[in-house]
PDB file of C-alpha atoms and ligand atoms in Angstrom:
ATOM      1  CA  MET C  30      -0.066   0.335  -0.007  1.00 56.00           C
ATOM      2  CA  ALA C  31       1.173   3.421  -1.114  1.00 65.00           C
ATOM      3  CA  ASN C  32       2.655   5.608   2.486  1.00 81.00           C
ATOM      4  CA  TYR C  33      -0.288   8.362   1.179  1.00 97.00           C
ATOM      5  CA  GLU C  34      -3.127   8.067  -0.218  1.00 98.00           C
ATOM      6  CA  PHE C  35      -2.873  11.756  -1.637  1.00 98.00           C
ATOM      7  CA  GLY C  36       0.438  13.640  -2.865  1.00 98.00           C
ATOM      8  CA  PHE C  37      -0.306  16.922  -4.492  1.00 98.00           C
ATOM      9  CA  ILE C  38       2.502  18.346  -6.681  1.00 98.00           C
ATOM     10  CA  GLY C  39       1.824  21.848  -6.992  1.00 98.00           C
ATOM     11  CA  THR C  40      -0.291  23.932  -4.216  1.00 98.00           C
ATOM     12  CA  GLY C  41      -1.266  27.029  -6.128  1.00 96.00           C
ATOM     13  CA  SER C  42      -4.839  28.038  -6.216  1.00 94.00           C
ATOM     14  CA  MET C  43      -6.299  25.027  -7.527  1.00 95.00           C
ATOM     15  CA  GLY C  44      -4.246  22.193  -6.036  1.00 97.00           C
ATOM     16  CA  GLY C  45      -4.425  23.967  -2.897  1.00 97.00           C
ATOM     17  CA  ALA C  46      -8.446  24.399  -3.075  1.00 95.00           C
ATOM     18  CA  LEU C  47      -8.488  20.395  -3.984  1.00 97.00           C
ATOM     19  CA  ALA C  48      -6.115  19.777  -0.999  1.00 97.00           C
ATOM     20  CA  ARG C  49      -8.371  21.558   1.283  1.00 97.00           C
ATOM     21  CA  ALA C  50     -11.096  19.715   0.036  1.00 96.00           C
ATOM     22  CA  ALA C  51      -9.517  16.307   0.280  1.00 97.00           C
ATOM     23  CA  ALA C  52      -8.727  17.048   3.712  1.00 97.00           C
ATOM     24  CA  LYS C  53     -12.198  17.384   4.628  1.00 96.00           C
ATOM     25  CA  ALA C  54     -12.423  13.156   3.587  1.00 96.00           C
ATOM     26  CA  VAL C  55      -9.493  11.672   3.809  1.00 97.00           C
ATOM     27  CA  ASP C  56      -7.258  11.363   7.120  1.00 97.00           C
ATOM     28  CA  PRO C  57      -5.027  14.573   6.439  1.00 97.00           C
ATOM     29  CA  ALA C  58      -1.768  12.416   7.652  1.00 97.00           C
ATOM     30  CA  ARG C  59      -2.431  10.441   4.689  1.00 98.00           C
ATOM     31  CA  ILE C  60      -1.932  13.315   2.378  1.00 98.00           C
ATOM     32  CA  ILE C  61       1.386  14.858   1.392  1.00 98.00           C
ATOM     33  CA  LEU C  62       1.724  18.440  -0.283  1.00 98.00           C
ATOM     34  CA  SER C  63       4.896  19.631  -2.061  1.00 98.00           C
ATOM     35  CA  ASN C  64       5.641  22.745  -4.164  1.00 98.00           C
ATOM     36  CA  ARG C  65       8.136  24.619  -5.871  1.00 97.00           C
ATOM     37  CA  THR C  66       8.241  27.348  -3.095  1.00 97.00           C
ATOM     38  CA  PRO C  67       8.444  25.110  -0.289  1.00 97.00           C
ATOM     39  CA  GLN C  68       6.559  27.491   2.126  1.00 98.00           C
ATOM     40  CA  LYS C  69       3.500  27.493   0.459  1.00 97.00           C
ATOM     41  CA  ALA C  70       3.130  23.929   0.681  1.00 98.00           C
ATOM     42  CA  GLU C  71       4.500  23.710   4.460  1.00 98.00           C
ATOM     43  CA  GLN C  72       1.843  26.618   5.368  1.00 98.00           C
ATOM     44  CA  LEU C  73      -0.909  24.829   4.006  1.00 98.00           C
ATOM     45  CA  ALA C  74       0.406  21.438   5.509  1.00 98.00           C
ATOM     46  CA  GLU C  75       0.508  22.846   8.993  1.00 98.00           C
ATOM     47  CA  ARG C  76      -3.040  24.388   8.467  1.00 97.00           C
ATOM     48  CA  LEU C  77      -4.571  21.209   7.551  1.00 97.00           C
ATOM     49  CA  GLY C  78      -2.568  18.592   9.374  1.00 97.00           C
ATOM     50  CA  CYS C  79      -0.597  16.908   6.153  1.00 97.00           C
ATOM     51  CA  ALA C  80       2.470  15.985   5.747  1.00 98.00           C
ATOM     52  CA  HIS C  81       4.850  18.097   3.184  1.00 98.00           C
ATOM     53  CA  GLY C  82       7.658  17.016   1.405  1.00 97.00           C
ATOM     54  CA  GLY C  83       9.627  17.166  -2.003  1.00 97.00           C
ATOM     55  CA  ASN C  84       8.068  16.251  -5.547  1.00 98.00           C
ATOM     56  CA  GLU C  85       9.563  12.853  -5.069  1.00 97.00           C
ATOM     57  CA  ASN C  86       8.022  12.013  -1.659  1.00 97.00           C
ATOM     58  CA  ALA C  87       4.325  13.157  -3.273  1.00 98.00           C
ATOM     59  CA  ALA C  88       5.029  10.717  -6.105  1.00 98.00           C
ATOM     60  CA  LYS C  89       4.722   7.894  -3.873  1.00 97.00           C
ATOM     61  CA  ALA C  90       1.444   8.467  -2.902  1.00 98.00           C
ATOM     62  CA  ARG C  91      -1.825   6.473  -4.623  1.00 98.00           C
ATOM     63  CA  PHE C  92      -3.241   9.551  -6.390  1.00 98.00           C
ATOM     64  CA  ILE C  93      -0.400  11.412  -7.209  1.00 98.00           C
ATOM     65  CA  MET C  94      -2.346  15.079  -8.071  1.00 98.00           C
ATOM     66  CA  LEU C  95      -0.534  17.127 -10.912  1.00 98.00           C
ATOM     67  CA  GLY C  96      -1.014  20.771  -9.794  1.00 98.00           C
ATOM     68  CA  VAL C  97       1.149  22.719 -11.973  1.00 97.00           C
ATOM     69  CA  LYS C  98       0.801  24.571 -14.659  1.00 94.00           C
ATOM     70  CA  PRO C  99       0.701  23.318 -18.241  1.00 92.00           C
ATOM     71  CA  GLN C 100       3.848  24.684 -19.522  1.00 92.00           C
ATOM     72  CA  MET C 101       5.441  23.360 -16.278  1.00 95.00           C
ATOM     73  CA  MET C 102       4.145  19.607 -16.822  1.00 96.00           C
ATOM     74  CA  ALA C 103       6.743  18.180 -18.882  1.00 97.00           C
ATOM     75  CA  ASP C 104       9.959  19.204 -16.515  1.00 98.00           C
ATOM     76  CA  MET C 105       7.986  18.289 -13.414  1.00 98.00           C
ATOM     77  CA  LEU C 106       7.061  15.144 -14.653  1.00 98.00           C
ATOM     78  CA  ALA C 107      10.515  14.371 -15.971  1.00 98.00           C
ATOM     79  CA  GLY C 108      12.005  15.668 -12.218  1.00 97.00           C
ATOM     80  CA  ILE C 109       9.234  12.345 -10.996  1.00 98.00           C
ATOM     81  CA  ALA C 110       9.871   9.974 -13.711  1.00 98.00           C
ATOM     82  CA  PRO C 111      12.467   7.229 -12.134  1.00 98.00           C
ATOM     83  CA  VAL C 112      10.441   7.346  -8.751  1.00 97.00           C
ATOM     84  CA  LEU C 113       7.055   6.455 -10.880  1.00 98.00           C
ATOM     85  CA  ALA C 114       9.386   3.874 -12.675  1.00 97.00           C
ATOM     86  CA  ALA C 115      10.734   2.299  -9.798  1.00 97.00           C
ATOM     87  CA  ARG C 116       7.507   1.853  -8.262  1.00 96.00           C
ATOM     88  CA  GLN C 117       5.387  -1.595  -7.601  1.00 95.00           C
ATOM     89  CA  ASP C 118       2.591  -0.721  -6.264  1.00 96.00           C
ATOM     90  CA  ARG C 119      -0.297   0.702  -7.819  1.00 97.00           C
ATOM     91  CA  PHE C 120      -1.024   4.542  -8.432  1.00 98.00           C
ATOM     92  CA  VAL C 121      -2.765   7.260 -10.244  1.00 98.00           C
ATOM     93  CA  LEU C 122      -1.988  10.146 -11.956  1.00 98.00           C
ATOM     94  CA  VAL C 123      -4.511  13.150 -11.991  1.00 98.00           C
ATOM     95  CA  SER C 124      -3.739  15.994 -14.420  1.00 98.00           C
ATOM     96  CA  MET C 125      -5.942  19.332 -13.749  1.00 96.00           C
ATOM     97  CA  ALA C 126      -3.676  20.909 -16.596  1.00 94.00           C
ATOM     98  CA  ALA C 127      -5.819  22.605 -19.327  1.00 90.00           C
ATOM     99  CA  GLY C 128      -5.368  21.231 -22.886  1.00 88.00           C
ATOM    100  CA  LEU C 129      -3.393  18.541 -22.032  1.00 93.00           C
ATOM    101  CA  THR C 130      -5.349  14.920 -22.706  1.00 95.00           C
ATOM    102  CA  MET C 131      -4.465  12.007 -20.506  1.00 97.00           C
ATOM    103  CA  ALA C 132      -2.031  10.181 -23.433  1.00 97.00           C
ATOM    104  CA  GLN C 133       0.035  13.355 -23.268  1.00 96.00           C
ATOM    105  CA  ILE C 134       0.285  13.103 -19.086  1.00 97.00           C
ATOM    106  CA  ALA C 135       1.348   9.732 -19.712  1.00 98.00           C
ATOM    107  CA  ALA C 136       4.204  10.096 -22.336  1.00 97.00           C
ATOM    108  CA  MET C 137       5.346  12.723 -20.471  1.00 97.00           C
ATOM    109  CA  ALA C 138       5.676  10.783 -17.070  1.00 98.00           C
ATOM    110  CA  GLY C 139       7.219   8.324 -19.434  1.00 97.00           C
ATOM    111  CA  GLY C 140       4.960   4.932 -18.450  1.00 95.00           C
ATOM    112  CA  ASP C 141       1.783   3.603 -19.176  1.00 96.00           C
ATOM    113  CA  TYR C 142       0.231   4.667 -15.972  1.00 98.00           C
ATOM    114  CA  PRO C 143      -3.417   5.404 -15.427  1.00 98.00           C
ATOM    115  CA  VAL C 144      -4.389   8.718 -15.721  1.00 98.00           C
ATOM    116  CA  ILE C 145      -7.509  10.609 -14.259  1.00 98.00           C
ATOM    117  CA  ARG C 146      -8.139  14.069 -15.904  1.00 98.00           C
ATOM    118  CA  ILE C 147     -10.070  16.611 -14.022  1.00 98.00           C
ATOM    119  CA  MET C 148     -11.001  20.396 -15.257  1.00 96.00           C
ATOM    120  CA  PRO C 149     -11.989  21.919 -11.885  1.00 96.00           C
ATOM    121  CA  ASN C 150     -12.882  25.424 -11.370  1.00 95.00           C
ATOM    122  CA  THR C 151     -12.047  28.269  -8.488  1.00 94.00           C
ATOM    123  CA  PRO C 152     -15.504  28.118  -6.974  1.00 95.00           C
ATOM    124  CA  ALA C 153     -14.252  24.617  -5.926  1.00 94.00           C
ATOM    125  CA  GLU C 154     -12.700  26.894  -3.383  1.00 91.00           C
ATOM    126  CA  ILE C 155     -15.959  27.045  -1.133  1.00 94.00           C
ATOM    127  CA  GLY C 156     -16.922  23.555  -2.470  1.00 94.00           C
ATOM    128  CA  ARG C 157     -19.380  24.653  -5.103  1.00 95.00           C
ATOM    129  CA  GLY C 158     -16.898  23.963  -7.775  1.00 96.00           C
ATOM    130  CA  VAL C 159     -18.191  22.222 -11.490  1.00 96.00           C
ATOM    131  CA  ILE C 160     -15.334  19.688 -11.998  1.00 97.00           C
ATOM    132  CA  LEU C 161     -15.132  17.690 -14.995  1.00 98.00           C
ATOM    133  CA  MET C 162     -13.619  14.304 -15.281  1.00 98.00           C
ATOM    134  CA  ASP C 163     -12.231  11.397 -17.786  1.00 98.00           C
ATOM    135  CA  ALA C 164     -10.416   8.617 -16.871  1.00 98.00           C
ATOM    136  CA  ASP C 165      -8.245   5.945 -19.228  1.00 97.00           C
ATOM    137  CA  GLU C 166      -8.892   2.633 -19.631  1.00 97.00           C
ATOM    138  CA  ARG C 167      -6.382   1.751 -17.117  1.00 98.00           C
ATOM    139  CA  VAL C 168      -8.102   3.401 -14.209  1.00 98.00           C
ATOM    140  CA  THR C 169     -10.337   0.956 -12.502  1.00 98.00           C
ATOM    141  CA  GLU C 170     -14.068   1.427 -11.138  1.00 97.00           C
ATOM    142  CA  GLY C 171     -12.838   1.441  -7.772  1.00 97.00           C
ATOM    143  CA  GLU C 172     -10.166   3.601  -8.113  1.00 98.00           C
ATOM    144  CA  ILE C 173     -12.784   6.136  -9.697  1.00 98.00           C
ATOM    145  CA  GLY C 174     -15.104   5.782  -6.710  1.00 97.00           C
ATOM    146  CA  ASP C 175     -12.304   5.949  -4.060  1.00 97.00           C
ATOM    147  CA  PHE C 176     -11.321   9.390  -6.088  1.00 98.00           C
ATOM    148  CA  LEU C 177     -14.744  10.950  -5.990  1.00 97.00           C
ATOM    149  CA  ALA C 178     -15.582   9.978  -2.743  1.00 97.00           C
ATOM    150  CA  ALA C 179     -12.350  11.962  -1.244  1.00 97.00           C
ATOM    151  CA  LEU C 180     -12.874  14.881  -3.577  1.00 97.00           C
ATOM    152  CA  ARG C 181     -16.606  15.387  -2.959  1.00 96.00           C
ATOM    153  CA  ALA C 182     -16.104  18.390  -0.626  1.00 96.00           C
ATOM    154  CA  ALA C 183     -14.917  20.166  -3.682  1.00 97.00           C
ATOM    155  CA  GLY C 184     -18.266  20.384  -5.662  1.00 97.00           C
ATOM    156  CA  THR C 185     -19.664  18.502  -8.402  1.00 96.00           C
ATOM    157  CA  PHE C 186     -18.089  15.923 -10.416  1.00 97.00           C
ATOM    158  CA  ASP C 187     -19.379  15.063 -14.068  1.00 97.00           C
ATOM    159  CA  ARG C 188     -17.985  12.582 -16.073  1.00 96.00           C
ATOM    160  CA  LEU C 189     -17.803  13.086 -19.906  1.00 95.00           C
ATOM    161  CA  PRO C 190     -15.620  11.613 -22.786  1.00 97.00           C
ATOM    162  CA  GLU C 191     -12.112  13.525 -22.839  1.00 96.00           C
ATOM    163  CA  LYS C 192     -12.801  14.909 -26.564  1.00 95.00           C
ATOM    164  CA  LEU C 193     -15.305  17.140 -24.753  1.00 97.00           C
ATOM    165  CA  ILE C 194     -13.723  18.506 -21.792  1.00 95.00           C
ATOM    166  CA  ASP C 195     -11.746  21.312 -23.371  1.00 94.00           C
ATOM    167  CA  ALA C 196     -15.255  22.593 -24.765  1.00 96.00           C
ATOM    168  CA  GLY C 197     -16.722  22.194 -21.456  1.00 96.00           C
ATOM    169  CA  SER C 198     -13.770  23.864 -19.508  1.00 95.00           C
ATOM    170  CA  ALA C 199     -14.336  26.834 -21.332  1.00 96.00           C
ATOM    171  CA  ILE C 200     -17.409  27.283 -19.667  1.00 97.00           C
ATOM    172  CA  SER C 201     -16.884  25.898 -16.446  1.00 96.00           C
ATOM    173  CA  GLY C 202     -13.435  26.412 -16.136  1.00 94.00           C
ATOM    174  CA  CYS C 203     -12.852  29.739 -17.137  1.00 95.00           C
ATOM    175  CA  GLY C 204     -16.580  30.942 -17.338  1.00 97.00           C
ATOM    176  CA  PRO C 205     -16.228  32.215 -13.645  1.00 97.00           C
ATOM    177  CA  ALA C 206     -13.560  34.932 -14.790  1.00 97.00           C
ATOM    178  CA  PHE C 207     -16.835  35.716 -17.363  1.00 98.00           C
ATOM    179  CA  ALA C 208     -19.183  35.918 -14.648  1.00 98.00           C
ATOM    180  CA  TYR C 209     -17.067  38.379 -12.404  1.00 98.00           C
ATOM    181  CA  MET C 210     -16.700  40.926 -15.313  1.00 98.00           C
ATOM    182  CA  PHE C 211     -20.694  40.739 -15.493  1.00 98.00           C
ATOM    183  CA  ILE C 212     -20.889  41.254 -11.864  1.00 98.00           C
ATOM    184  CA  GLU C 213     -18.502  44.115 -12.002  1.00 98.00           C
ATOM    185  CA  ALA C 214     -20.448  45.794 -14.816  1.00 98.00           C
ATOM    186  CA  LEU C 215     -23.655  45.327 -13.319  1.00 98.00           C
ATOM    187  CA  ALA C 216     -22.498  47.142 -10.021  1.00 98.00           C
ATOM    188  CA  ASP C 217     -20.608  49.565 -12.344  1.00 98.00           C
ATOM    189  CA  GLY C 218     -24.220  50.261 -13.804  1.00 98.00           C
ATOM    190  CA  GLY C 219     -25.214  50.205 -10.313  1.00 98.00           C
ATOM    191  CA  VAL C 220     -23.022  53.157  -9.139  1.00 98.00           C
ATOM    192  CA  ALA C 221     -23.443  55.046 -12.354  1.00 98.00           C
ATOM    193  CA  CYS C 222     -27.317  55.300 -11.033  1.00 98.00           C
ATOM    194  CA  GLY C 223     -25.843  56.462  -7.416  1.00 98.00           C
ATOM    195  CA  LEU C 224     -25.947  53.261  -5.621  1.00 98.00           C
ATOM    196  CA  PRO C 225     -22.883  52.672  -3.082  1.00 98.00           C
ATOM    197  CA  ARG C 226     -20.413  50.385  -4.459  1.00 98.00           C
ATOM    198  CA  ALA C 227     -20.762  47.885  -1.578  1.00 98.00           C
ATOM    199  CA  LYS C 228     -24.574  47.587  -1.953  1.00 98.00           C
ATOM    200  CA  ALA C 229     -24.147  47.615  -5.699  1.00 98.00           C
ATOM    201  CA  LEU C 230     -21.608  44.787  -5.623  1.00 98.00           C
ATOM    202  CA  SER C 231     -23.604  42.235  -3.049  1.00 98.00           C
ATOM    203  CA  TYR C 232     -27.178  42.747  -5.275  1.00 98.00           C
ATOM    204  CA  ALA C 233     -25.449  41.971  -8.429  1.00 98.00           C
ATOM    205  CA  ALA C 234     -23.633  38.609  -6.963  1.00 98.00           C
ATOM    206  CA  GLU C 235     -26.661  37.587  -5.006  1.00 98.00           C
ATOM    207  CA  MET C 236     -28.971  37.965  -8.066  1.00 98.00           C
ATOM    208  CA  LEU C 237     -26.486  36.012 -10.201  1.00 97.00           C
ATOM    209  CA  ALA C 238     -26.408  33.459  -7.868  1.00 96.00           C
ATOM    210  CA  GLY C 239     -30.039  33.188  -7.319  1.00 97.00           C
ATOM    211  CA  ALA C 240     -30.786  33.406 -11.071  1.00 97.00           C
ATOM    212  CA  ALA C 241     -28.192  30.780 -11.950  1.00 96.00           C
ATOM    213  CA  ALA C 242     -29.844  28.537  -9.184  1.00 95.00           C
ATOM    214  CA  LEU C 243     -33.388  29.094 -10.980  1.00 95.00           C
ATOM    215  CA  ALA C 244     -31.998  28.264 -14.221  1.00 95.00           C
ATOM    216  CA  GLY C 245     -29.946  25.143 -12.629  1.00 92.00           C
ATOM    217  CA  ARG C 246     -32.840  23.821 -12.035  1.00 94.00           C
ATOM    218  CA  GLY C 247     -33.341  22.877 -15.544  1.00 93.00           C
ATOM    219  CA  GLU C 248     -37.227  23.581 -15.155  1.00 95.00           C
ATOM    220  CA  LYS C 249     -38.033  26.437 -17.803  1.00 96.00           C
ATOM    221  CA  HIS C 250     -35.411  27.142 -21.017  1.00 97.00           C
ATOM    222  CA  PRO C 251     -33.154  30.373 -20.183  1.00 96.00           C
ATOM    223  CA  GLY C 252     -35.442  32.605 -23.013  1.00 97.00           C
ATOM    224  CA  ALA C 253     -38.542  31.749 -20.777  1.00 97.00           C
ATOM    225  CA  LEU C 254     -37.206  32.473 -17.289  1.00 97.00           C
ATOM    226  CA  LYS C 255     -35.947  36.042 -19.063  1.00 97.00           C
ATOM    227  CA  ASP C 256     -39.289  36.530 -20.836  1.00 97.00           C
ATOM    228  CA  ALA C 257     -40.814  36.349 -17.263  1.00 97.00           C
ATOM    229  CA  VAL C 258     -39.011  39.103 -16.376  1.00 97.00           C
ATOM    230  CA  CYS C 259     -39.816  41.289 -19.460  1.00 98.00           C
ATOM    231  CA  SER C 260     -43.307  43.477 -18.580  1.00 97.00           C
ATOM    232  CA  PRO C 261     -44.591  44.952 -21.936  1.00 97.00           C
ATOM    233  CA  GLY C 262     -43.306  48.170 -22.341  1.00 97.00           C
ATOM    234  CA  GLY C 263     -41.139  47.803 -19.128  1.00 97.00           C
ATOM    235  CA  SER C 264     -37.761  48.501 -17.664  1.00 97.00           C
ATOM    236  CA  THR C 265     -36.412  45.425 -18.068  1.00 98.00           C
ATOM    237  CA  ILE C 266     -37.483  44.803 -21.769  1.00 98.00           C
ATOM    238  CA  ALA C 267     -35.459  48.010 -22.131  1.00 98.00           C
ATOM    239  CA  GLY C 268     -32.184  46.913 -20.625  1.00 98.00           C
ATOM    240  CA  VAL C 269     -32.633  43.754 -22.802  1.00 98.00           C
ATOM    241  CA  ARG C 270     -32.795  46.098 -25.954  1.00 98.00           C
ATOM    242  CA  ALA C 271     -29.702  47.793 -24.656  1.00 98.00           C
ATOM    243  CA  LEU C 272     -27.535  44.332 -24.321  1.00 98.00           C
ATOM    244  CA  GLU C 273     -29.037  43.344 -27.954  1.00 97.00           C
ATOM    245  CA  GLU C 274     -27.617  46.241 -29.429  1.00 98.00           C
ATOM    246  CA  LYS C 275     -24.620  45.814 -28.186  1.00 97.00           C
ATOM    247  CA  ALA C 276     -24.180  42.258 -29.198  1.00 98.00           C
ATOM    248  CA  PHE C 277     -24.088  40.849 -25.667  1.00 98.00           C
ATOM    249  CA  ARG C 278     -24.732  37.048 -26.630  1.00 97.00           C
ATOM    250  CA  ALA C 279     -22.410  37.563 -29.541  1.00 98.00           C
ATOM    251  CA  ALA C 280     -19.464  38.768 -27.508  1.00 98.00           C
ATOM    252  CA  VAL C 281     -20.279  35.844 -24.418  1.00 98.00           C
ATOM    253  CA  MET C 282     -20.365  33.204 -27.579  1.00 98.00           C
ATOM    254  CA  ASP C 283     -17.093  34.622 -28.924  1.00 98.00           C
ATOM    255  CA  ALA C 284     -15.733  34.543 -25.392  1.00 98.00           C
ATOM    256  CA  VAL C 285     -16.140  30.750 -25.397  1.00 98.00           C
ATOM    257  CA  ILE C 286     -15.134  30.107 -28.132  1.00 98.00           C
ATOM    258  CA  ALA C 287     -11.768  32.075 -28.053  1.00 98.00           C
ATOM    259  CA  ALA C 288     -11.050  30.367 -24.874  1.00 96.00           C
ATOM    260  CA  PHE C 289     -11.436  26.916 -26.046  1.00 96.00           C
ATOM    261  CA  GLU C 290      -9.112  27.802 -29.078  1.00 95.00           C
ATOM    262  CA  LYS C 291      -6.708  29.025 -26.236  1.00 93.00           C
ATOM    263  CA  THR C 292      -7.084  25.773 -24.416  1.00 89.00           C
ATOM    264  CA  LYS C 293      -6.321  23.645 -27.899  1.00 88.00           C
ATOM    265  CA  GLU C 294      -3.411  25.783 -28.639  1.00 87.00           C
ATOM    266  CA  LEU C 295      -2.117  25.021 -25.032  1.00 81.00           C
ATOM    267  CA  GLY C 296      -2.498  21.324 -25.424  1.00 74.00           C
ATOM    268  CA  ARG C 297      -0.315  21.399 -28.906  1.00 75.00           C
TER     269      ARG C 297
HETATM  270  N1  NAP L 351      -7.215  28.603 -11.746  1.00 94.38           N
HETATM  271  C1  NAP L 351      -8.425  27.696 -12.228  1.00 94.38           C
HETATM  272  O1  NAP L 351      -9.393  28.414 -12.239  1.00 94.38           O
HETATM  273  C2  NAP L 351      -7.951  26.412 -12.929  1.00 94.38           C
HETATM  274  C3  NAP L 351      -9.125  26.086 -13.744  1.00 94.38           C
HETATM  275  C4  NAP L 351      -8.870  24.840 -14.305  1.00 94.38           C
HETATM  276  C5  NAP L 351      -7.912  23.834 -14.117  1.00 94.38           C
HETATM  277  N2  NAP L 351      -6.578  24.588 -13.735  1.00 94.38           N
HETATM  278  C6  NAP L 351      -5.800  23.931 -13.895  1.00 94.38           C
HETATM  279  O2  NAP L 351      -4.582  24.023 -12.467  1.00 94.38           O
HETATM  280  C7  NAP L 351      -3.440  23.979 -12.673  1.00 94.38           C
HETATM  281  C8  NAP L 351      -2.607  25.019 -11.439  1.00 94.38           C
HETATM  282  O3  NAP L 351      -3.513  26.358 -11.513  1.00 94.38           O
HETATM  283  P1  NAP L 351      -3.121  27.281 -10.599  1.00 94.38           P
HETATM  284  O4  NAP L 351      -4.130  28.584 -11.174  1.00 94.38           O
HETATM  285  O5  NAP L 351      -3.306  26.522  -9.525  1.00 94.38           O
HETATM  286  O6  NAP L 351      -1.751  28.103 -10.971  1.00 94.38           O
HETATM  287  P2  NAP L 351      -1.005  28.477  -9.684  1.00 94.38           P
HETATM  288  O7  NAP L 351      -1.969  29.287  -8.500  1.00 94.38           O
HETATM  289  O8  NAP L 351      -0.075  29.149 -10.560  1.00 94.38           O
HETATM  290  O9  NAP L 351      -0.031  27.263  -9.056  1.00 94.38           O
HETATM  291  C9  NAP L 351       0.360  26.599  -9.796  1.00 94.38           C
HETATM  292  C10 NAP L 351       1.645  25.969  -8.466  1.00 94.38           C
HETATM  293  O10 NAP L 351       2.346  24.867  -9.205  1.00 94.38           O
HETATM  294  C11 NAP L 351       3.613  25.065  -8.197  1.00 94.38           C
HETATM  295  N3  NAP L 351       4.695  24.500  -9.418  1.00 94.38           N
HETATM  296  C12 NAP L 351       5.480  24.787 -10.460  1.00 94.38           C
HETATM  297  N4  NAP L 351       6.085  24.362 -10.915  1.00 94.38           N
HETATM  298  C13 NAP L 351       6.422  23.128 -10.269  1.00 94.38           C
HETATM  299  C14 NAP L 351       7.456  21.991  -9.925  1.00 94.38           C
HETATM  300  N5  NAP L 351       8.361  21.662 -10.685  1.00 94.38           N
HETATM  301  N6  NAP L 351       6.946  21.193  -8.703  1.00 94.38           N
HETATM  302  C15 NAP L 351       5.984  21.859  -7.580  1.00 94.38           C
HETATM  303  N7  NAP L 351       5.337  22.660  -7.921  1.00 94.38           N
HETATM  304  C16 NAP L 351       5.707  23.485  -9.053  1.00 94.38           C
HETATM  305  C17 NAP L 351       3.780  26.651  -8.025  1.00 94.38           C
HETATM  306  O11 NAP L 351       4.989  26.740  -7.210  1.00 94.38           O
HETATM  307  P3  NAP L 351       5.222  28.344  -6.672  1.00 94.38           P
HETATM  308  O12 NAP L 351       4.743  28.698  -5.841  1.00 94.38           O
HETATM  309  O13 NAP L 351       6.764  28.469  -6.447  1.00 94.38           O
HETATM  310  O14 NAP L 351       4.758  29.177  -8.089  1.00 94.38           O
HETATM  311  C18 NAP L 351       2.163  27.056  -7.853  1.00 94.38           C
HETATM  312  O15 NAP L 351       1.908  26.934  -6.590  1.00 94.38           O
HETATM  313  C19 NAP L 351      -3.209  23.829 -14.210  1.00 94.38           C
HETATM  314  O16 NAP L 351      -2.652  23.281 -14.680  1.00 94.38           O
HETATM  315  C20 NAP L 351      -4.236  25.065 -14.720  1.00 94.38           C
HETATM  316  O17 NAP L 351      -4.438  24.418 -15.930  1.00 94.38           O
HETATM  317  C21 NAP L 351      -6.545  25.915 -13.027  1.00 94.38           C
END
C-alpha cells in the first residue's frame, strides 16, 4: 500500500483548493503536499494537518495530483519519472492541466500509467466547483469511486468523454472570470445610477446566484425565464434591447470560443 493516499504536486490556487477538499474526507496524515516554493506547501500542510515534502515524496502516493501549470508539466513529470518507474505498487496520476490529454500526461511521465483527468474551477474553493472528469481505461471503477469520494467536498463532478473536456472547460473553467466581469459591470451600472459600491456589488452577486439557481433547476429554458422578467413596455425589456444593441450574446459566445481555441493551442 502507498504511504500516502494523496500527493499534491503544486499547491497553488487549484491544487491548494483540492487539497483542502481532500483533507475533509481523507485522514490529513495520509495527504502529502509539495510545491516549488516549499513554504507554500508547508504553510498549507500545517493548517490542514497534512505532511509536506519534495515532489519525489508526493510521487509515492496512491493518487498523485499534478497541480502545476500546463507549460510546467513536462519538466515536473520528467523530474519524478524515475520514482514512478521504480514503483511496484499501484498508483494513479491525476491531471488538472488545461488542454493536456491523458495520453500526453502518461507519455510525459514515461510509462503506461493510469491517468484521471479533471477540469475544476475556482468555486471549488468553497465546495461549489463544477469538476469535469474522465479516466483512461487503465483506471479501475474502484479507483474512480475512491477518488470521487475523497474529493466530494470540492463540488459536483461530471464525467464526460475526454474529447469534450476542452469545450466544457471553456464554460465551467473559464466561465467564472466571465461571470465576475458581468458582476463588476452590473455593479458599475448601479454605481452610475447612484448606488453605493458595496450594495451594488452585493446585489449583483446575489442576483446572479439566485438567477443561476433558478436556471440550474432546468425546468424552464433561460429564454422563458428572461421573458418572465420583461413586462410589456417595461424597464427590463429596455435593458434587454440595450444588451442586444451591443451584441451581448455574440460577445459571450465569442468569449467561450476564444477560450476553447486557446485551450487547444496550449495542448499542442
Ligand atoms: N485556476 C483555475 O481556475 C484553473 C481551472 C482549471 C484548471 N486549472 C489548472 O490547475 C493547474 C494549476 O493552476 P493554478 O491556477 O492553481 O496555478 P498556480 O496558482 O500558479 O499554481 C501552480 C503551482 O505549481 C507550483 N509549481 C510549479 N512548478 C512546480 C514544480 N516543478 N514542482 C512543484 N510545484 C511546482 C507553483 O509553485 P510556486 O509557488 O513556486 O509558483 C504553484 O504553487 C493548471 O494546470 C491549470 O491549468 C486551473
